[in-house]
Amino acid sequence: MLLCTGSAAFAADDPSEADRAKGKAEAAAEDLKEALAELKLASDFLASKPSFQFDAVMGFDVLQSTGQKLEFGSSRKVTVRRPDRAWVESQSRDGDVRTLFFDGQTISVDLADDNAYVSVSKPGTLDAALDYLIDDLGTPAPLADFMYSDFYTEAAENADSGFVVGSAKIGKHECVHIAFSSNEVDAQLWVEDGDRPLPVRLVITYKNAEGSPQFWAHFVAWNLSPETPDSLFEYTPPEGAELMPIAVAVAAAAEDQPQVGEGE
């Protein structure tokens, strides 16, 4: 009787394989929910700001034909005034500088090193202008996600799993470290803890690309109340500068920022 009772009690406490799988799925869903909640805090906080500036440095791996990975990189200075203004200065490590202007009517890119510029009419919001540059033209646009009015929704739709890694200190910032995964990438984001949930560091691993190369970005500084006069976003080409077709400029930008996983 005792053996039977004990056996029955043990069997009752031993969940079936289906129950264990269900428990794991529920725990994973709860972990993802917690990580997405942290991401939404950052997205909503930035969306609440009528204007902001950030400086960032970044690097990315490029796999060579020898199997060696080399790091390339650049810096960004970004100013956004919602809903329809942006100024972005990009400087690669070799010193090449490009500056993008969007005044709500026209997207202009100053290519100072080539004594050229790009200008295309695109009236509307900054979100629409970014969609045009990224989706329609395929323009390399690192960190553009953080210029959108909502960078949470797309990330939430694409994440298959996620969790809060824990607390971490990066420089002077106490951060919440969160991680997400999809079929194509693993992403990590460190968000400042407290009443300023701003991105501090981002790492993306392209796990299906040969060598699993990484992209990283570190947000050096944020300004949540910058001066944003209309003149900042308006562009007048220098005398003698050549108007370059947008397709040529996009191709040149892609060359300067090799696609992750491609080597020479």
PDB file of N, CA and C in Angstrom, residues 141-205:
ATOM      1  N   ALA A 141      21.413  52.668 -43.263  1.00  0.00           N
ATOM      2  CA  ALA A 141      20.983  53.680 -42.294  1.00  0.00           C
ATOM      3  C   ALA A 141      21.122  53.147 -40.872  1.00  0.00           C
ATOM      4  N   PRO A 142      22.357  52.942 -40.416  1.00  0.00           N
ATOM      5  CA  PRO A 142      22.554  52.476 -39.047  1.00  0.00           C
ATOM      6  C   PRO A 142      21.916  53.418 -38.038  1.00  0.00           C
ATOM      7  N   LEU A 143      21.251  52.864 -37.067  1.00  0.00           N
ATOM      8  CA  LEU A 143      20.632  53.593 -35.956  1.00  0.00           C
ATOM      9  C   LEU A 143      19.389  54.368 -36.354  1.00  0.00           C
ATOM     10  N   ALA A 144      18.910  54.212 -37.597  1.00  0.00           N
ATOM     11  CA  ALA A 144      17.697  54.916 -38.007  1.00  0.00           C
ATOM     12  C   ALA A 144      16.494  54.498 -37.176  1.00  0.00           C
ATOM     13  N   ASP A 145      16.502  53.267 -36.651  1.00  0.00           N
ATOM     14  CA  ASP A 145      15.385  52.812 -35.827  1.00  0.00           C
ATOM     15  C   ASP A 145      15.072  53.809 -34.721  1.00  0.00           C
ATOM     16  N   PHE A 146      16.118  54.393 -34.154  1.00  0.00           N
ATOM     17  CA  PHE A 146      15.929  55.272 -33.006  1.00  0.00           C
ATOM     18  C   PHE A 146      15.474  56.670 -33.407  1.00  0.00           C
ATOM     19  N   MET A 147      15.391  56.921 -34.703  1.00  0.00           N
ATOM     20  CA  MET A 147      14.863  58.194 -35.191  1.00  0.00           C
ATOM     21  C   MET A 147      13.361  58.124 -35.451  1.00  0.00           C
ATOM     22  N   TYR A 148      12.827  56.918 -35.553  1.00  0.00           N
ATOM     23  CA  TYR A 148      11.399  56.749 -35.784  1.00  0.00           C
ATOM     24  C   TYR A 148      10.596  57.185 -34.557  1.00  0.00           C
ATOM     25  N   SER A 149       9.320  57.496 -34.791  1.00  0.00           N
ATOM     26  CA  SER A 149       8.438  57.875 -33.680  1.00  0.00           C
ATOM     27  C   SER A 149       8.089  56.677 -32.816  1.00  0.00           C
ATOM     28  N   ASP A 150       8.324  55.452 -33.321  1.00  0.00           N
ATOM     29  CA  ASP A 150       8.039  54.233 -32.562  1.00  0.00           C
ATOM     30  C   ASP A 150       8.999  53.147 -33.042  1.00  0.00           C
ATOM     31  N   PHE A 151      10.018  52.848 -32.241  1.00  0.00           N
ATOM     32  CA  PHE A 151      10.914  51.760 -32.643  1.00  0.00           C
ATOM     33  C   PHE A 151      10.562  50.455 -31.932  1.00  0.00           C
ATOM     34  N   TYR A 152       9.501  50.501 -31.118  1.00  0.00           N
ATOM     35  CA  TYR A 152       9.104  49.301 -30.372  1.00  0.00           C
ATOM     36  C   TYR A 152       8.333  48.300 -31.222  1.00  0.00           C
ATOM     37  N   THR A 153       7.353  48.771 -31.982  1.00  0.00           N
ATOM     38  CA  THR A 153       6.393  47.876 -32.632  1.00  0.00           C
ATOM     39  C   THR A 153       7.052  46.874 -33.553  1.00  0.00           C
ATOM     40  N   GLU A 154       7.924  47.343 -34.432  1.00  0.00           N
ATOM     41  CA  GLU A 154       8.561  46.420 -35.378  1.00  0.00           C
ATOM     42  C   GLU A 154       9.442  45.411 -34.651  1.00  0.00           C
ATOM     43  N   ALA A 155      10.167  45.888 -33.634  1.00  0.00           N
ATOM     44  CA  ALA A 155      11.011  44.968 -32.860  1.00  0.00           C
ATOM     45  C   ALA A 155      10.167  43.897 -32.180  1.00  0.00           C
ATOM     46  N   ALA A 156       9.019  44.305 -31.629  1.00  0.00           N
ATOM     47  CA  ALA A 156       8.139  43.348 -30.963  1.00  0.00           C
ATOM     48  C   ALA A 156       7.587  42.325 -31.942  1.00  0.00           C
ATOM     49  N   GLU A 157       7.269  42.767 -33.158  1.00  0.00           N
ATOM     50  CA  GLU A 157       6.730  41.850 -34.156  1.00  0.00           C
ATOM     51  C   GLU A 157       7.770  40.849 -34.639  1.00  0.00           C
ATOM     52  N   ASN A 158       9.042  41.248 -34.651  1.00  0.00           N
ATOM     53  CA  ASN A 158      10.100  40.391 -35.190  1.00  0.00           C
ATOM     54  C   ASN A 158      10.754  39.487 -34.155  1.00  0.00           C
ATOM     55  N   ALA A 159      10.583  39.795 -32.883  1.00  0.00           N
ATOM     56  CA  ALA A 159      11.259  39.022 -31.843  1.00  0.00           C
ATOM     57  C   ALA A 159      10.569  37.678 -31.617  1.00  0.00           C
ATOM     58  N   ASP A 160      11.339  36.610 -31.725  1.00  0.00           N
ATOM     59  CA  ASP A 160      10.815  35.277 -31.416  1.00  0.00           C
ATOM     60  C   ASP A 160      10.954  34.958 -29.936  1.00  0.00           C
ATOM     61  N   SER A 161      11.980  35.508 -29.316  1.00  0.00           N
ATOM     62  CA  SER A 161      12.196  35.294 -27.894  1.00  0.00           C
ATOM     63  C   SER A 161      12.961  36.472 -27.339  1.00  0.00           C
ATOM     64  N   GLY A 162      12.983  36.577 -26.026  1.00  0.00           N
ATOM     65  CA  GLY A 162      13.702  37.661 -25.385  1.00  0.00           C
ATOM     66  C   GLY A 162      13.666  37.516 -23.882  1.00  0.00           C
ATOM     67  N   PHE A 163      14.557  38.224 -23.217  1.00  0.00           N
ATOM     68  CA  PHE A 163      14.573  38.174 -21.754  1.00  0.00           C
ATOM     69  C   PHE A 163      15.402  39.337 -21.225  1.00  0.00           C
ATOM     70  N   VAL A 164      15.204  39.643 -19.971  1.00  0.00           N
ATOM     71  CA  VAL A 164      16.022  40.639 -19.285  1.00  0.00           C
ATOM     72  C   VAL A 164      17.248  39.921 -18.737  1.00  0.00           C
ATOM     73  N   VAL A 165      18.416  40.305 -19.223  1.00  0.00           N
ATOM     74  CA  VAL A 165      19.651  39.661 -18.788  1.00  0.00           C
ATOM     75  C   VAL A 165      19.964  40.043 -17.351  1.00  0.00           C
ATOM     76  N   GLY A 166      19.763  41.325 -17.027  1.00  0.00           N
ATOM     77  CA  GLY A 166      20.036  41.799 -15.684  1.00  0.00           C
ATOM     78  C   GLY A 166      20.497  43.245 -15.698  1.00  0.00           C
ATOM     79  N   SER A 167      21.108  43.656 -14.617  1.00  0.00           N
ATOM     80  CA  SER A 167      21.624  45.016 -14.492  1.00  0.00           C
ATOM     81  C   SER A 167      23.083  45.051 -14.929  1.00  0.00           C
ATOM     82  N   ALA A 168      23.500  46.191 -15.462  1.00  0.00           N
ATOM     83  CA  ALA A 168      24.883  46.346 -15.903  1.00  0.00           C
ATOM     84  C   ALA A 168      25.245  47.818 -15.840  1.00  0.00           C
ATOM     85  N   LYS A 169      26.520  48.091 -15.627  1.00  0.00           N
ATOM     86  CA  LYS A 169      27.001  49.467 -15.635  1.00  0.00           C
ATOM     87  C   LYS A 169      27.908  49.658 -16.828  1.00  0.00           C
ATOM     88  N   ILE A 170      27.571  50.639 -17.670  1.00  0.00           N
ATOM     89  CA  ILE A 170      28.389  50.994 -18.821  1.00  0.00           C
ATOM     90  C   ILE A 170      28.808  52.445 -18.643  1.00  0.00           C
ATOM     91  N   GLY A 171      30.094  52.653 -18.415  1.00  0.00           N
ATOM     92  CA  GLY A 171      30.550  53.999 -18.096  1.00  0.00           C
ATOM     93  C   GLY A 171      29.885  54.483 -16.820  1.00  0.00           C
ATOM     94  N   LYS A 172      29.243  55.625 -16.895  1.00  0.00           N
ATOM     95  CA  LYS A 172      28.568  56.175 -15.721  1.00  0.00           C
ATOM     96  C   LYS A 172      27.105  55.772 -15.669  1.00  0.00           C
ATOM     97  N   HIS A 173      26.660  54.965 -16.614  1.00  0.00           N
ATOM     98  CA  HIS A 173      25.239  54.647 -16.726  1.00  0.00           C
ATOM     99  C   HIS A 173      24.901  53.298 -16.095  1.00  0.00           C
ATOM    100  N   GLU A 174      23.946  53.303 -15.200  1.00  0.00           N
ATOM    101  CA  GLU A 174      23.357  52.064 -14.696  1.00  0.00           C
ATOM    102  C   GLU A 174      22.284  51.635 -15.696  1.00  0.00           C
ATOM    103  N   CYS A 175      22.400  50.436 -16.210  1.00  0.00           N
ATOM    104  CA  CYS A 175      21.559  50.007 -17.331  1.00  0.00           C
ATOM    105  C   CYS A 175      20.787  48.736 -17.027  1.00  0.00           C
ATOM    106  N   VAL A 176      19.701  48.569 -17.772  1.00  0.00           N
ATOM    107  CA  VAL A 176      19.010  47.297 -17.863  1.00  0.00           C
ATOM    108  C   VAL A 176      19.445  46.655 -19.176  1.00  0.00           C
ATOM    109  N   HIS A 177      19.953  45.444 -19.086  1.00  0.00           N
ATOM    110  CA  HIS A 177      20.467  44.711 -20.246  1.00  0.00           C
ATOM    111  C   HIS A 177      19.381  43.757 -20.727  1.00  0.00           C
ATOM    112  N   ILE A 178      18.896  43.953 -21.969  1.00  0.00           N
ATOM    113  CA  ILE A 178      17.856  43.101 -22.515  1.00  0.00           C
ATOM    114  C   ILE A 178      18.354  42.450 -23.806  1.00  0.00           C
ATOM    115  N   ALA A 179      17.808  41.283 -24.108  1.00  0.00           N
ATOM    116  CA  ALA A 179      18.254  40.526 -25.278  1.00  0.00           C
ATOM    117  C   ALA A 179      17.048  39.952 -26.008  1.00  0.00           C
ATOM    118  N   PHE A 180      17.146  39.916 -27.333  1.00  0.00           N
ATOM    119  CA  PHE A 180      16.092  39.365 -28.184  1.00  0.00           C
ATOM    120  C   PHE A 180      16.716  38.479 -29.244  1.00  0.00           C
ATOM    121  N   SER A 181      15.893  37.586 -29.786  1.00  0.00           N
ATOM    122  CA  SER A 181      16.377  36.701 -30.837  1.00  0.00           C
ATOM    123  C   SER A 181      15.286  36.475 -31.868  1.00  0.00           C
ATOM    124  N   SER A 182      15.697  36.392 -33.133  1.00  0.00           N
ATOM    125  CA  SER A 182      14.802  36.022 -34.223  1.00  0.00           C
ATOM    126  C   SER A 182      15.526  34.972 -35.066  1.00  0.00           C
ATOM    127  N   ASN A 183      14.929  34.584 -36.174  1.00  0.00           N
ATOM    128  CA  ASN A 183      15.566  33.594 -37.027  1.00  0.00           C
ATOM    129  C   ASN A 183      16.889  34.089 -37.603  1.00  0.00           C
ATOM    130  N   GLU A 184      16.999  35.395 -37.805  1.00  0.00           N
ATOM    131  CA  GLU A 184      18.170  35.942 -38.490  1.00  0.00           C
ATOM    132  C   GLU A 184      19.192  36.579 -37.562  1.00  0.00           C
ATOM    133  N   VAL A 185      18.738  37.212 -36.494  1.00  0.00           N
ATOM    134  CA  VAL A 185      19.678  37.959 -35.648  1.00  0.00           C
ATOM    135  C   VAL A 185      19.423  37.719 -34.165  1.00  0.00           C
ATOM    136  N   ASP A 186      20.485  37.924 -33.404  1.00  0.00           N
ATOM    137  CA  ASP A 186      20.387  38.086 -31.958  1.00  0.00           C
ATOM    138  C   ASP A 186      20.704  39.545 -31.664  1.00  0.00           C
ATOM    139  N   ALA A 187      19.925  40.181 -30.824  1.00  0.00           N
ATOM    140  CA  ALA A 187      20.121  41.597 -30.525  1.00  0.00           C
ATOM    141  C   ALA A 187      20.189  41.805 -29.019  1.00  0.00           C
ATOM    142  N   GLN A 188      21.105  42.679 -28.619  1.00  0.00           N
ATOM    143  CA  GLN A 188      21.208  43.073 -27.218  1.00  0.00           C
ATOM    144  C   GLN A 188      21.139  44.592 -27.139  1.00  0.00           C
ATOM    145  N   LEU A 189      20.416  45.078 -26.142  1.00  0.00           N
ATOM    146  CA  LEU A 189      20.302  46.518 -25.936  1.00  0.00           C
ATOM    147  C   LEU A 189      20.447  46.819 -24.459  1.00  0.00           C
ATOM    148  N   TRP A 190      21.285  47.797 -24.174  1.00  0.00           N
ATOM    149  CA  TRP A 190      21.435  48.280 -22.811  1.00  0.00           C
ATOM    150  C   TRP A 190      20.713  49.622 -22.723  1.00  0.00           C
ATOM    151  N   VAL A 191      19.752  49.720 -21.822  1.00  0.00           N
ATOM    152  CA  VAL A 191      18.928  50.915 -21.664  1.00  0.00           C
ATOM    153  C   VAL A 191      19.181  51.499 -20.281  1.00  0.00           C
ATOM    154  N   GLU A 192      19.385  52.808 -20.244  1.00  0.00           N
ATOM    155  CA  GLU A 192      19.636  53.455 -18.955  1.00  0.00           C
ATOM    156  C   GLU A 192      18.476  53.212 -18.003  1.00  0.00           C
ATOM    157  N   ASP A 193      18.797  52.800 -16.791  1.00  0.00           N
ATOM    158  CA  ASP A 193      17.778  52.528 -15.782  1.00  0.00           C
ATOM    159  C   ASP A 193      17.334  53.840 -15.133  1.00  0.00           C
ATOM    160  N   GLY A 194      16.076  53.879 -14.698  1.00  0.00           N
ATOM    161  CA  GLY A 194      15.579  55.071 -14.025  1.00  0.00           C
ATOM    162  C   GLY A 194      14.634  55.884 -14.884  1.00  0.00           C
ATOM    163  N   ASP A 195      14.632  57.205 -14.660  1.00  0.00           N
ATOM    164  CA  ASP A 195      13.644  58.062 -15.316  1.00  0.00           C
ATOM    165  C   ASP A 195      14.098  58.565 -16.686  1.00  0.00           C
ATOM    166  N   ARG A 196      15.265  58.094 -17.168  1.00  0.00           N
ATOM    167  CA  ARG A 196      15.746  58.423 -18.522  1.00  0.00           C
ATOM    168  C   ARG A 196      16.086  57.117 -19.248  1.00  0.00           C
ATOM    169  N   PRO A 197      15.094  56.335 -19.640  1.00  0.00           N
ATOM    170  CA  PRO A 197      15.373  55.041 -20.276  1.00  0.00           C
ATOM    171  C   PRO A 197      15.836  55.187 -21.721  1.00  0.00           C
ATOM    172  N   LEU A 198      17.052  55.678 -21.880  1.00  0.00           N
ATOM    173  CA  LEU A 198      17.620  55.932 -23.201  1.00  0.00           C
ATOM    174  C   LEU A 198      18.592  54.815 -23.588  1.00  0.00           C
ATOM    175  N   PRO A 199      18.661  54.461 -24.869  1.00  0.00           N
ATOM    176  CA  PRO A 199      19.641  53.469 -25.312  1.00  0.00           C
ATOM    177  C   PRO A 199      21.066  53.921 -25.010  1.00  0.00           C
ATOM    178  N   VAL A 200      21.868  52.994 -24.526  1.00  0.00           N
ATOM    179  CA  VAL A 200      23.270  53.259 -24.216  1.00  0.00           C
ATOM    180  C   VAL A 200      24.182  52.447 -25.129  1.00  0.00           C
ATOM    181  N   ARG A 201      23.808  51.209 -25.388  1.00  0.00           N
ATOM    182  CA  ARG A 201      24.636  50.344 -26.238  1.00  0.00           C
ATOM    183  C   ARG A 201      23.745  49.343 -26.964  1.00  0.00           C
ATOM    184  N   LEU A 202      24.137  49.017 -28.187  1.00  0.00           N
ATOM    185  CA  LEU A 202      23.409  48.060 -29.013  1.00  0.00           C
ATOM    186  C   LEU A 202      24.409  47.104 -29.653  1.00  0.00           C
ATOM    187  N   VAL A 203      24.095  45.803 -29.636  1.00  0.00           N
ATOM    188  CA  VAL A 203      24.903  44.796 -30.321  1.00  0.00           C
ATOM    189  C   VAL A 203      23.967  43.875 -31.091  1.00  0.00           C
ATOM    190  N   ILE A 204      24.250  43.679 -32.376  1.00  0.00           N
ATOM    191  CA  ILE A 204      23.466  42.774 -33.211  1.00  0.00           C
ATOM    192  C   ILE A 204      24.396  41.723 -33.795  1.00  0.00           C
ATOM    193  N   THR A 205      24.035  40.463 -33.649  1.00  0.00           N
ATOM    194  CA  THR A 205      24.790  39.351 -34.213  1.00  0.00           C
ATOM    195  C   THR A 205      23.994  38.745 -35.361  1.00  0.00           C
TER     196      THR A 205
END
